[in-house]
Short mmCIF file of C-alpha atoms and ligand atoms in Angstrom, two decimals:
data_model
loop_
_atom_site.label_atom_id
_atom_site.label_comp_id
_atom_site.label_asym_id
_atom_site.label_seq_id
_atom_site.Cartn_x
_atom_site.Cartn_y
_atom_site.Cartn_z
CA MET A 1 -0.14 0.09 0.21
CA LYS A 2 2.00 3.44 -1.26
CA ARG A 3 1.11 5.56 1.61
CA ASP A 4 1.53 9.46 2.21
CA ASN A 5 3.80 11.84 1.04
CA PHE A 6 6.62 12.92 4.41
CA TYR A 7 9.01 16.07 3.77
CA ILE A 8 11.44 16.18 6.47
CA THR A 9 14.28 18.60 6.96
CA THR A 10 17.30 19.37 9.31
CA PRO A 11 17.42 23.08 10.38
CA ILE A 12 20.89 24.43 8.22
CA TYR A 13 24.19 24.35 9.74
CA TYR A 14 26.28 26.91 11.06
CA PRO A 15 29.97 26.53 9.32
CA SER A 16 31.17 28.89 11.17
CA GLY A 17 33.52 26.12 13.26
CA SER A 18 33.71 22.27 13.25
CA PRO A 19 30.09 20.33 13.69
CA HIS A 20 29.56 18.40 16.60
CA MET A 21 27.04 15.97 18.47
CA GLY A 22 24.88 18.77 18.66
CA HIS A 23 24.44 19.06 14.56
CA ALA A 24 25.08 15.19 14.50
CA TYR A 25 22.07 14.48 16.81
CA SER A 26 19.57 17.10 14.82
CA SER A 27 20.27 14.68 11.42
CA ILE A 28 20.35 11.75 12.94
CA VAL A 29 17.19 12.11 14.69
CA ALA A 30 16.03 13.49 10.89
CA ASP A 31 17.57 10.31 9.58
CA VAL A 32 15.93 8.21 11.73
CA PHE A 33 12.46 9.72 10.96
CA ALA A 34 12.62 9.47 6.82
CA ARG A 35 14.19 5.75 7.08
CA PHE A 36 11.04 4.79 9.23
CA LYS A 37 8.93 6.33 6.84
CA ARG A 38 10.77 5.09 3.16
CA ASN A 39 10.09 1.48 4.80
CA ASP A 40 6.47 1.80 5.84
CA ASN A 41 6.19 2.70 1.80
CA CYS A 42 6.01 6.40 1.98
CA LYS A 43 7.72 8.72 -0.87
CA VAL A 44 10.30 10.55 1.51
CA PHE A 45 12.43 13.90 0.10
CA PHE A 46 14.89 14.29 3.17
CA LEU A 47 17.06 17.86 3.12
CA THR A 48 20.11 18.99 5.03
CA GLY A 49 22.54 22.07 4.07
CA THR A 50 24.31 24.92 5.39
CA ASP A 51 22.89 28.23 6.79
CA GLU A 52 25.92 30.59 5.33
CA HIS A 53 25.10 34.26 5.70
CA GLY A 54 24.59 36.78 7.98
CA LEU A 55 27.36 38.27 10.47
CA LYS A 56 28.54 35.81 12.29
CA ILE A 57 29.71 33.70 9.47
CA GLN A 58 31.09 37.18 8.21
CA LYS A 59 32.68 37.56 11.25
CA ALA A 60 33.68 33.65 11.42
CA ALA A 61 35.82 34.29 7.50
CA GLU A 62 37.51 37.48 8.70
CA LYS A 63 38.87 35.86 11.70
CA ALA A 64 40.62 32.88 9.72
CA ASN A 65 41.00 35.85 6.71
CA LEU A 66 39.02 34.10 3.90
CA GLU A 67 36.34 35.44 1.84
CA PRO A 68 33.16 34.42 3.69
CA LEU A 69 32.44 32.81 0.25
CA ILE A 70 36.23 30.23 0.48
CA PHE A 71 35.32 30.42 4.09
CA CYS A 72 31.65 28.33 3.61
CA ASP A 73 32.64 26.86 0.76
CA LYS A 74 35.56 24.79 2.88
CA ILE A 75 33.66 24.54 6.28
CA SER A 76 30.57 23.61 3.92
CA LYS A 77 32.30 20.17 2.25
CA VAL A 78 33.10 19.25 5.92
CA PHE A 79 28.88 19.70 6.71
CA GLU A 80 28.25 17.84 3.48
CA ASN A 81 30.93 14.97 4.67
CA LEU A 82 29.37 14.31 8.10
CA THR A 83 26.66 13.41 6.52
CA LYS A 84 27.94 10.32 4.92
CA LYS A 85 29.70 9.69 8.31
CA LEU A 86 26.72 9.82 9.53
CA ASN A 87 25.25 7.44 7.44
CA LEU A 88 22.43 10.11 6.57
CA SER A 89 20.07 9.70 3.50
CA ASN A 90 18.66 12.60 2.76
CA ASP A 91 18.21 13.66 -0.52
CA ASP A 92 19.66 16.89 -1.06
CA PHE A 93 22.47 19.74 0.61
CA ILE A 94 20.75 22.97 -0.31
CA ARG A 95 23.94 25.82 0.31
CA THR A 96 22.07 29.22 1.28
CA THR A 97 24.49 30.65 -0.97
CA GLU A 98 23.27 29.09 -3.49
CA LYS A 99 21.56 30.63 -6.76
CA ARG A 100 18.26 28.42 -6.76
CA HIS A 101 18.52 29.63 -2.85
CA HIS A 102 18.62 33.37 -4.10
CA ASN A 103 15.20 33.52 -6.44
CA SER A 104 14.02 31.65 -4.04
CA VAL A 105 14.45 34.28 -1.16
CA ASN A 106 14.05 37.20 -3.00
CA ASP A 107 10.79 35.68 -4.36
CA LEU A 108 9.21 35.32 -0.86
CA TRP A 109 10.14 39.35 -0.03
CA ASN A 110 8.50 40.83 -2.70
CA LYS A 111 5.78 38.59 -1.72
CA LEU A 112 5.79 40.04 2.04
CA ILE A 113 6.61 43.71 0.26
CA ASN A 114 3.59 43.50 -1.78
CA SER A 115 0.92 41.60 0.59
CA GLY A 116 2.42 45.02 2.53
CA ASP A 117 3.77 43.51 5.46
CA ILE A 118 7.52 44.92 5.68
CA TYR A 119 7.62 48.86 6.29
CA LEU A 120 10.76 50.86 6.01
CA SER A 121 12.23 52.55 9.69
CA LYS A 122 14.76 52.35 12.67
CA TYR A 123 16.01 49.48 14.72
CA LYS A 124 17.62 49.99 17.97
CA GLY A 125 17.23 47.15 20.21
CA TRP A 126 19.48 44.07 20.88
CA TYR A 127 21.52 42.10 19.06
CA SER A 128 23.10 38.65 19.58
CA VAL A 129 25.61 37.86 16.38
CA SER A 130 25.78 34.12 18.24
CA ASP A 131 22.11 33.82 17.88
CA GLU A 132 21.76 35.80 14.91
CA ALA A 133 18.86 36.97 16.72
CA TYR A 134 17.17 40.36 18.19
CA TYR A 135 15.69 41.03 21.83
CA ASN A 136 13.66 42.40 23.84
CA ASP A 137 14.22 44.46 27.03
CA ASP A 138 13.23 42.27 29.28
CA GLU A 139 15.77 39.37 28.35
CA ILE A 140 18.86 40.58 29.05
CA ASN A 141 20.27 40.72 32.12
CA GLU A 142 23.91 41.96 33.06
CA LYS A 143 27.34 40.35 34.41
CA ASN A 144 30.85 41.63 34.75
CA GLY A 145 29.27 44.69 33.04
CA LYS A 146 28.44 42.62 30.09
CA LYS A 147 24.98 42.14 28.22
CA PHE A 148 23.95 38.64 27.35
CA SER A 149 20.17 37.12 26.33
CA THR A 150 19.07 35.42 29.33
CA PHE A 151 17.21 33.32 26.99
CA SER A 152 20.74 31.53 25.70
CA GLY A 153 23.74 33.13 27.50
CA SER A 154 25.18 34.81 24.79
CA PRO A 155 25.87 38.11 24.66
CA VAL A 156 24.73 41.16 22.74
CA GLU A 157 25.00 44.14 20.87
CA TRP A 158 23.02 47.53 21.00
CA VAL A 159 22.38 48.02 17.37
CA GLU A 160 20.61 51.23 16.42
CA GLU A 161 19.85 51.17 12.15
CA GLU A 162 17.83 51.77 9.17
CA SER A 163 16.33 48.39 8.40
CA PHE A 164 13.35 47.43 7.14
CA PHE A 165 10.44 45.79 9.44
CA PHE A 166 7.85 42.99 8.57
CA LYS A 167 4.15 43.51 10.59
CA LEU A 168 4.58 40.54 13.37
CA SER A 169 2.72 42.48 15.26
CA SER A 170 -0.67 42.57 13.10
CA TRP A 171 -0.53 38.33 12.82
CA GLN A 172 -0.35 38.16 16.27
CA ASP A 173 -4.07 36.63 16.54
CA LYS A 174 -3.89 34.83 13.41
CA LEU A 175 -0.67 32.81 14.41
CA LEU A 176 -2.69 32.34 18.69
CA LYS A 177 -5.53 30.79 15.89
CA PHE A 178 -3.09 28.77 13.97
CA TYR A 179 -1.66 26.73 16.78
CA GLU A 180 -5.61 26.17 18.00
CA GLU A 181 -6.74 24.24 14.93
CA ASN A 182 -3.43 23.32 14.20
CA ASP A 183 -3.20 21.46 17.85
CA LYS A 184 0.07 19.46 16.49
CA PHE A 185 2.08 22.33 14.67
CA ILE A 186 4.85 22.10 17.72
CA LEU A 187 6.09 19.25 19.53
CA PRO A 188 6.78 18.48 22.26
CA LEU A 189 3.20 20.14 23.53
CA SER A 190 5.98 21.54 26.46
CA ARG A 191 7.12 23.70 23.52
CA LYS A 192 3.41 24.87 21.97
CA ASN A 193 2.74 26.22 25.88
CA GLU A 194 5.85 27.94 25.44
CA VAL A 195 5.77 28.86 22.66
CA VAL A 196 1.55 30.11 23.09
CA ASN A 197 2.93 32.26 25.87
CA PHE A 198 5.55 33.67 24.64
CA VAL A 199 2.84 35.03 21.84
CA LYS A 200 0.15 36.08 24.24
CA LYS A 201 2.58 38.26 25.52
CA GLY A 202 1.96 40.29 22.36
CA LEU A 203 4.63 40.65 19.38
CA LYS A 204 6.63 43.44 18.18
CA ASP A 205 7.60 44.26 14.44
CA LEU A 206 10.62 42.05 13.82
CA SER A 207 13.15 44.07 11.81
CA VAL A 208 14.24 41.80 8.57
CA SER A 209 17.32 43.60 7.02
CA ARG A 210 20.60 44.67 7.81
CA THR A 211 22.77 47.46 7.02
CA SER A 212 26.30 47.61 8.98
CA PHE A 213 27.09 44.78 7.35
CA THR A 214 27.42 42.73 3.70
CA TRP A 215 27.41 39.08 3.70
CA GLY A 216 23.78 38.08 2.93
CA ILE A 217 21.25 38.78 -0.03
CA LYS A 218 20.10 42.01 -0.59
CA VAL A 219 16.64 43.76 -0.30
CA PRO A 220 15.26 43.75 -4.13
CA ASN A 221 15.43 46.50 -5.12
CA ASN A 222 17.71 47.78 -2.24
CA GLN A 223 21.64 47.16 -2.13
CA LYS A 224 22.74 49.16 0.65
CA HIS A 225 20.63 46.59 3.10
CA VAL A 226 21.35 42.46 3.00
CA ILE A 227 17.76 40.73 4.30
CA TYR A 228 18.08 39.67 7.47
CA VAL A 229 19.30 35.34 8.57
CA TRP A 230 16.89 33.57 9.11
CA LEU A 231 14.71 34.91 6.66
CA ASP A 232 16.67 34.33 4.48
CA ALA A 233 17.61 30.68 6.64
CA LEU A 234 13.65 29.79 6.77
CA THR A 235 13.07 29.56 2.73
CA ASN A 236 15.53 26.86 1.65
CA TYR A 237 12.99 24.81 3.27
CA LEU A 238 10.98 25.92 0.07
CA SER A 239 14.08 25.87 -2.15
CA ALA A 240 14.85 23.16 -2.24
CA LEU A 241 11.19 22.59 -3.64
CA ASN A 242 12.48 24.21 -6.60
CA TYR A 243 9.82 27.34 -5.02
CA PRO A 244 8.75 30.06 -6.59
CA ASP A 245 7.82 27.76 -9.09
CA VAL A 246 4.70 25.76 -7.50
CA SER A 247 3.66 23.29 -10.32
CA ASN A 248 6.72 21.46 -10.53
CA SER A 249 6.17 18.08 -9.07
CA LEU A 250 8.60 18.50 -5.81
CA PHE A 251 7.44 21.63 -4.54
CA LYS A 252 3.64 19.53 -5.25
CA ASP A 253 4.65 16.58 -4.23
CA PHE A 254 5.92 17.40 -0.75
CA TRP A 255 5.25 21.08 0.40
CA PRO A 256 4.58 22.04 3.51
CA ALA A 257 6.67 20.32 5.09
CA SER A 258 5.79 16.81 7.38
CA VAL A 259 8.24 17.76 10.25
CA HIS A 260 11.05 20.58 10.82
CA VAL A 261 13.31 19.63 13.58
CA ILE A 262 15.37 21.35 15.55
CA GLY A 263 17.09 22.55 19.30
CA LYS A 264 15.33 23.92 21.30
CA ASP A 265 16.94 26.91 21.27
CA ILE A 266 15.88 28.30 17.68
CA LEU A 267 12.15 26.84 18.26
CA ARG A 268 11.24 30.86 18.26
CA PHE A 269 12.60 31.11 14.58
CA HIS A 270 10.89 28.88 13.52
CA ALA A 271 7.93 27.84 14.79
CA ILE A 272 6.57 31.82 15.00
CA TYR A 273 8.33 33.87 12.44
CA TRP A 274 8.04 30.90 9.63
CA PRO A 275 4.92 30.54 10.01
CA ALA A 276 4.29 34.15 10.13
CA PHE A 277 5.97 34.88 6.97
CA LEU A 278 4.59 32.16 5.05
CA LEU A 279 0.72 33.10 5.90
CA ALA A 280 1.64 36.50 4.88
CA ALA A 281 2.74 35.48 1.31
CA LYS A 282 -0.25 32.81 1.86
CA ILE A 283 1.72 29.82 1.69
CA LYS A 284 0.79 27.13 3.92
CA PRO A 285 3.03 26.94 6.98
CA PRO A 286 4.75 22.56 7.60
CA ASN A 287 2.94 20.83 9.56
CA ARG A 288 4.61 20.29 12.46
CA VAL A 289 7.67 21.85 13.52
CA PHE A 290 9.58 19.26 16.37
CA GLY A 291 12.45 20.81 19.00
CA HIS A 292 13.87 18.41 20.58
CA GLY A 293 16.69 19.10 24.31
CA TRP A 294 19.96 19.10 23.90
CA ILE A 295 22.94 17.33 24.56
CA LEU A 296 24.92 17.92 28.04
CA SER A 297 27.75 17.53 28.93
CA GLY A 298 28.17 17.46 32.71
CA ASP A 299 24.88 18.83 32.59
CA GLU A 300 25.89 21.96 29.97
CA LYS A 301 24.31 22.18 26.89
CA MET A 302 26.93 21.33 24.56
CA SER A 303 28.68 23.77 22.29
CA LYS A 304 31.77 25.59 21.15
CA SER A 305 31.77 27.81 23.57
CA ARG A 306 31.62 25.99 26.02
CA GLY A 307 34.15 24.13 26.16
CA ASN A 308 32.80 20.42 26.39
CA ILE A 309 32.12 18.80 23.20
CA LEU A 310 32.05 15.09 22.40
CA ASN A 311 33.45 14.86 18.81
CA PRO A 312 31.12 12.48 17.07
CA ILE A 313 34.09 11.81 14.35
CA GLU A 314 36.43 10.82 16.87
CA ILE A 315 33.01 8.50 18.62
CA ILE A 316 32.36 7.12 15.12
CA ASP A 317 35.63 5.90 14.61
CA ASN A 318 36.52 4.08 18.42
CA TYR A 319 33.34 3.02 18.86
CA GLY A 320 31.49 3.14 15.31
CA ILE A 321 28.20 5.00 13.46
CA ASP A 322 25.38 2.49 14.35
CA GLU A 323 26.68 2.51 18.15
CA LEU A 324 26.51 6.24 18.18
CA ARG A 325 23.02 6.44 16.36
CA TYR A 326 22.35 3.82 18.57
CA TYR A 327 22.98 5.26 21.65
CA LEU A 328 21.41 9.11 20.98
CA MET A 329 18.31 7.99 19.79
CA LYS A 330 18.08 5.65 22.74
CA GLU A 331 19.87 8.26 25.59
CA VAL A 332 18.61 11.58 24.74
CA SER A 333 15.03 11.09 25.50
CA HIS A 334 13.35 12.56 22.79
CA GLY A 335 11.71 15.88 23.96
CA SER A 336 14.29 16.24 27.40
CA ASP A 337 18.17 17.06 27.34
CA GLY A 338 19.83 15.01 28.37
CA ASN A 339 23.29 14.45 28.99
CA ILE A 340 26.30 11.86 27.20
CA SER A 341 29.27 10.63 28.38
CA LEU A 342 31.09 7.62 26.63
CA LYS A 343 30.76 5.44 30.42
CA SER A 344 27.40 5.77 29.48
CA LEU A 345 28.03 4.49 25.63
CA GLU A 346 29.91 1.73 26.49
CA ASN A 347 27.03 0.60 28.86
CA CYS A 348 24.43 1.30 26.23
CA ILE A 349 26.56 -0.52 23.02
CA ASN A 350 26.66 -3.60 26.24
CA SER A 351 23.35 -4.79 26.99
CA ASP A 352 21.40 -3.15 24.02
CA LEU A 353 23.72 -3.74 20.90
CA ALA A 354 25.74 -6.43 21.82
CA ASN A 355 24.23 -9.00 24.46
CA ASN A 356 20.33 -7.83 23.38
CA TYR A 357 19.97 -7.49 19.86
CA GLY A 358 23.78 -8.85 18.52
CA ASN A 359 23.60 -12.18 20.49
CA LEU A 360 19.46 -13.06 19.45
CA CYS A 361 21.45 -13.03 15.81
CA GLN A 362 24.28 -14.54 16.24
CA ARG A 363 22.83 -17.19 18.28
CA ILE A 364 20.32 -18.70 16.11
CA PHE A 365 22.24 -17.90 13.11
CA SER A 366 25.58 -20.04 13.95
CA PHE A 367 23.23 -22.54 15.22
CA ILE A 368 21.11 -23.37 12.34
CA LYS A 369 24.47 -23.18 9.89
CA ASN A 370 25.68 -25.42 12.85
CA ASN A 371 23.36 -27.69 13.21
CA CYS A 372 20.75 -27.63 10.01
CA ASN A 373 22.67 -26.71 6.92
CA ASN A 374 21.36 -22.45 6.90
CA THR A 375 17.87 -23.94 6.24
CA VAL A 376 14.98 -24.23 8.67
CA LYS A 377 11.70 -25.43 7.74
CA LYS A 378 8.47 -25.26 9.83
CA ASN A 379 5.19 -27.19 9.78
CA HIS A 380 1.30 -25.85 10.92
CA ILE A 381 1.57 -26.77 14.58
CA VAL A 382 1.82 -23.81 17.29
CA SER A 383 2.78 -24.12 20.95
CA GLU A 384 2.08 -22.12 23.74
CA ALA A 385 5.15 -20.44 23.61
CA ASP A 386 4.76 -20.01 20.00
CA LYS A 387 1.48 -18.03 20.62
CA LYS A 388 2.81 -16.35 23.65
CA LEU A 389 5.39 -14.56 21.97
CA VAL A 390 3.60 -13.91 18.57
CA ASN A 391 0.88 -11.92 20.59
CA GLU A 392 3.36 -10.23 23.24
CA THR A 393 5.50 -9.45 19.86
CA GLU A 394 1.79 -7.91 17.94
CA THR A 395 1.53 -5.82 21.03
CA LEU A 396 4.37 -4.07 21.30
CA THR A 397 4.08 -3.37 17.69
CA LYS A 398 0.57 -1.97 17.96
CA ASP A 399 1.40 1.40 18.46
CA LEU A 400 4.54 1.47 16.56
CA ARG A 401 3.63 3.92 13.42
CA GLU A 402 1.56 6.54 15.81
CA ASN A 403 4.80 6.29 17.86
CA MET A 404 6.68 7.35 15.16
CA ASP A 405 3.77 10.12 13.19
CA ASN A 406 4.71 11.95 16.92
CA GLN A 407 8.24 11.43 16.73
CA ASN A 408 8.28 9.73 19.82
CA LEU A 409 11.23 7.98 19.72
CA ASN A 410 11.86 6.59 22.62
CA SER A 411 9.18 4.55 22.68
CA TYR A 412 9.13 3.37 19.66
CA LEU A 413 12.86 1.65 20.48
CA LYS A 414 11.86 0.49 24.02
CA SER A 415 8.91 -1.52 22.87
CA VAL A 416 11.70 -2.88 19.96
CA ILE A 417 13.91 -3.56 22.61
CA ASN A 418 11.79 -5.54 24.64
CA ILE A 419 10.58 -7.30 21.49
CA SER A 420 14.76 -7.96 21.82
CA PHE A 421 14.43 -9.63 24.82
CA LEU A 422 11.53 -11.51 24.78
CA THR A 423 12.90 -13.12 21.87
CA ASN A 424 15.65 -14.12 23.30
CA LYS A 425 14.34 -15.63 26.68
CA TYR A 426 11.60 -17.41 24.44
CA ILE A 427 15.23 -19.23 23.08
CA ASN A 428 16.55 -20.12 26.18
CA ASP A 429 13.10 -20.75 27.68
CA GLU A 430 12.27 -23.18 24.03
CA GLU A 431 15.73 -24.72 24.14
CA PRO A 432 15.67 -25.90 20.98
CA TRP A 433 19.62 -27.05 20.82
CA LYS A 434 18.38 -29.98 22.92
CA LEU A 435 15.47 -31.33 20.76
CA LYS A 436 17.65 -32.16 17.74
CA LYS A 437 17.73 -35.36 18.23
CA SER A 438 14.35 -35.78 20.20
CA ASP A 439 12.09 -33.65 18.53
CA ALA A 440 13.25 -32.40 14.81
CA GLN A 441 10.55 -30.66 14.44
CA LYS A 442 9.98 -28.36 17.22
CA MET A 443 13.21 -27.46 16.86
CA ASN A 444 12.18 -26.15 12.97
CA ASN A 445 9.22 -24.80 14.06
CA ILE A 446 11.59 -22.18 17.93
CA LEU A 447 13.95 -21.72 15.24
CA HIS A 448 12.07 -20.42 12.04
CA LEU A 449 9.65 -18.66 14.62
CA SER A 450 13.35 -17.12 16.07
CA LEU A 451 14.02 -16.03 12.76
CA VAL A 452 10.85 -14.51 12.05
CA GLN A 453 11.55 -12.23 14.70
CA ILE A 454 14.81 -11.51 13.81
CA ALA A 455 13.40 -10.53 10.56
CA LYS A 456 10.73 -7.41 12.49
CA ILE A 457 13.22 -6.58 14.88
CA SER A 458 15.45 -6.18 12.22
CA ILE A 459 13.11 -3.62 10.37
CA LEU A 460 12.35 -1.62 12.79
CA LEU A 461 15.68 -1.11 14.18
CA ASN A 462 16.82 -0.57 10.00
CA PRO A 463 16.32 3.34 10.50
CA ILE A 464 18.05 3.57 14.12
CA ILE A 465 21.40 0.83 13.40
CA PRO A 466 21.05 0.47 9.20
CA GLU A 467 24.20 -1.25 9.24
CA ALA A 468 24.80 -3.97 10.69
CA THR A 469 20.62 -4.35 10.44
CA SER A 470 21.36 -5.08 6.03
CA LYS A 471 24.32 -7.04 7.25
CA VAL A 472 21.11 -9.55 8.99
CA LEU A 473 18.38 -8.75 6.24
CA ASN A 474 21.12 -9.65 3.41
CA ALA A 475 21.81 -12.64 5.72
CA LEU A 476 18.27 -13.43 5.87
CA ASN A 477 17.51 -13.07 1.74
CA LEU A 478 15.58 -10.74 2.38
CA GLU A 479 15.15 -8.22 -0.98
CA LYS A 480 15.12 -4.74 -0.08
CA ASN A 481 11.63 -4.54 -0.94
CA GLU A 482 10.53 -6.89 1.86
CA ARG A 483 11.89 -4.73 4.13
CA ASN A 484 8.91 -2.75 4.96
CA ILE A 485 7.19 -2.57 7.98
CA SER A 486 3.88 -3.90 6.43
CA PHE A 487 4.28 -6.47 8.44
CA VAL A 488 2.58 -4.69 11.41
CA ASP A 489 -0.37 -4.90 8.78
CA GLY A 490 -0.72 -8.86 9.51
CA LYS A 491 1.84 -8.96 6.15
CA GLU A 492 3.30 -12.42 6.23
CA ILE A 493 7.72 -12.35 6.44
CA PHE A 494 8.50 -15.31 4.97
CA SER A 495 7.37 -19.42 3.75
CA ASP A 496 7.23 -21.82 5.85
CA GLU A 497 11.65 -22.93 4.73
CA ILE A 498 13.53 -19.84 5.29
CA LYS A 499 17.30 -20.25 3.91
CA ILE A 500 20.13 -18.04 5.34
CA LYS A 501 23.14 -17.05 5.00
CA GLU A 502 26.42 -16.51 7.26
CA LEU A 503 26.72 -13.76 9.80
CA ASN A 504 29.51 -12.08 10.79
CA ILE A 505 29.58 -10.79 14.57
CA LEU A 506 27.17 -7.56 14.58
CA PHE A 507 28.53 -5.85 17.92
CA LYS A 508 32.01 -6.27 19.29
CA LYS A 509 31.03 -5.95 23.57
CA ILE A 510 33.44 -3.85 25.39
CA THR A 511 35.50 -4.64 28.28
N1 MSP B 1 22.20 28.12 11.19
C1 MSP B 1 20.25 28.15 12.59
C2 MSP B 1 19.68 27.52 12.54
C3 MSP B 1 18.72 27.75 11.08
S1 MSP B 1 17.28 26.80 10.36
C4 MSP B 1 17.26 27.16 9.12
C5 MSP B 1 21.21 27.29 13.86
N2 MSP B 1 22.80 26.55 12.89
S2 MSP B 1 23.31 25.33 14.16
O1 MSP B 1 23.95 25.08 13.53
O2 MSP B 1 23.91 26.82 15.05
O3 MSP B 1 22.78 24.90 14.72
C6 MSP B 1 21.65 23.94 14.28
C7 MSP B 1 20.62 22.76 15.75
O4 MSP B 1 21.91 21.84 16.46
C8 MSP B 1 20.10 23.30 16.43
O5 MSP B 1 18.96 22.38 15.94
C9 MSP B 1 21.15 22.90 17.67
O6 MSP B 1 19.86 22.96 18.38
C10 MSP B 1 21.80 22.26 17.14
N3 MSP B 1 22.27 22.22 18.60
C11 MSP B 1 23.42 22.74 18.62
N4 MSP B 1 23.81 22.49 19.36
C12 MSP B 1 23.09 21.79 20.93
C13 MSP B 1 23.04 20.85 21.63
N5 MSP B 1 24.15 20.51 22.84
N6 MSP B 1 22.42 19.25 21.82
C14 MSP B 1 21.20 19.53 21.18
N7 MSP B 1 21.85 19.66 20.20
C15 MSP B 1 22.39 21.29 20.00
O7 MSP B 1 20.66 27.29 15.04
#
């Protein structure tokens, strides 16, 4: 059965320094949903990329003594390479310095001018270059004579300059109505409440151009101004679908976006500014903004300025990409912040991957190789223990689609790993190795069911650990088109006879 189209995005990253675990996390989260939807017969478009304009990047380029574009070419490449290292299945990688993006931003700007939502005035207030964000007086505190944003802790500077403004204030009621009518536009719900309360307090018009630096997209017909980097950056989600050509098949198939995956620190831009720009331009807002929590290291947000970074590349080189992907998805509770450390990474690899799923596959595959000439054949006698395992598995798989549709990855993973645990227990209790001489048929039935369970678990874990599960599914001789999750609708995965290939060790235990 063909299911809905699904368009998912990561934030586009500032190429101002090396990628870190926070970036890896946002990207892997989005990749897991993209892969799940593909495995569930949806047509998927998955986008990531780099956000290359604005003062933050201009300053970083100056520091590196490079022209901004040359600087961006260099670091954007590092982010693009990271997509491969993280095993992302993205369909496109967008850079905001590309022509296709400029066309799209110009068009959106003109639409906002034509709708009367943009006017020229003067900005006077606080600005954080590090966040590329404006802050109100009541969002500023002072430490040792220096001013900071209370929201992000980033330093702010006073700015006074001519600026174009977007009439955000006039969108307050319409936004509140929009949140009410689209009750899952912002997930998790706690984040939605934060946004609604912020909007209810009143919105000020938003400065959407700057005149004190040049690195950005020029305002059409006013070359003195560059477009505010967030208006520029958010538009990437349209540019990749060939906007403003709204009749092309990419745009028709995939807009509005299904989910923008972002970190909670950039919720305001995605959940307030972005739908307001789009509503003003008469373009449908995305269906969902999912704001994940932060990765913490020793209880602080992991970030370059705090110097507490665990380097994703080093971890992948030392432990493996599936290991990192699994750990981040399991350990960081999706909506809230999560502490990570090498110790808990190692514990997680040993307990869930090596001892549970890895051991389940290894013991069954090697037993079948050594005792059954790589083939098992079942008859139709079903024992009580078989029935129990099948029923328990059915119960645990019932809500999996819904969990994924609500970005509830933690519950999803918990259920799947529980199926693996129950299957290991079934094998321990049934002891097929004792039946070889006395009841070979029953032994075959047990092994057949174990392989079905391994196939189901591998299909369900595939979005999270694609490398290891592909090895298992290959060894089960399952074709790519058979590796989809339609078995949750009752479709049989195997016929009565299953032939397997050799399976090498999946996860090494860390001692
Ligand atoms: N360029 C903007 C996004 C524009 S999207 C139209 C930006 N870039 S960023 O490189 O600073 O951050 C990108 C993402 O990484 C954000 O979603 C942010 O939340 C995430 N992370 C950065 N540090 C993080 C952690 N320590 N933990 C989890 N994610 C965090 O913002």
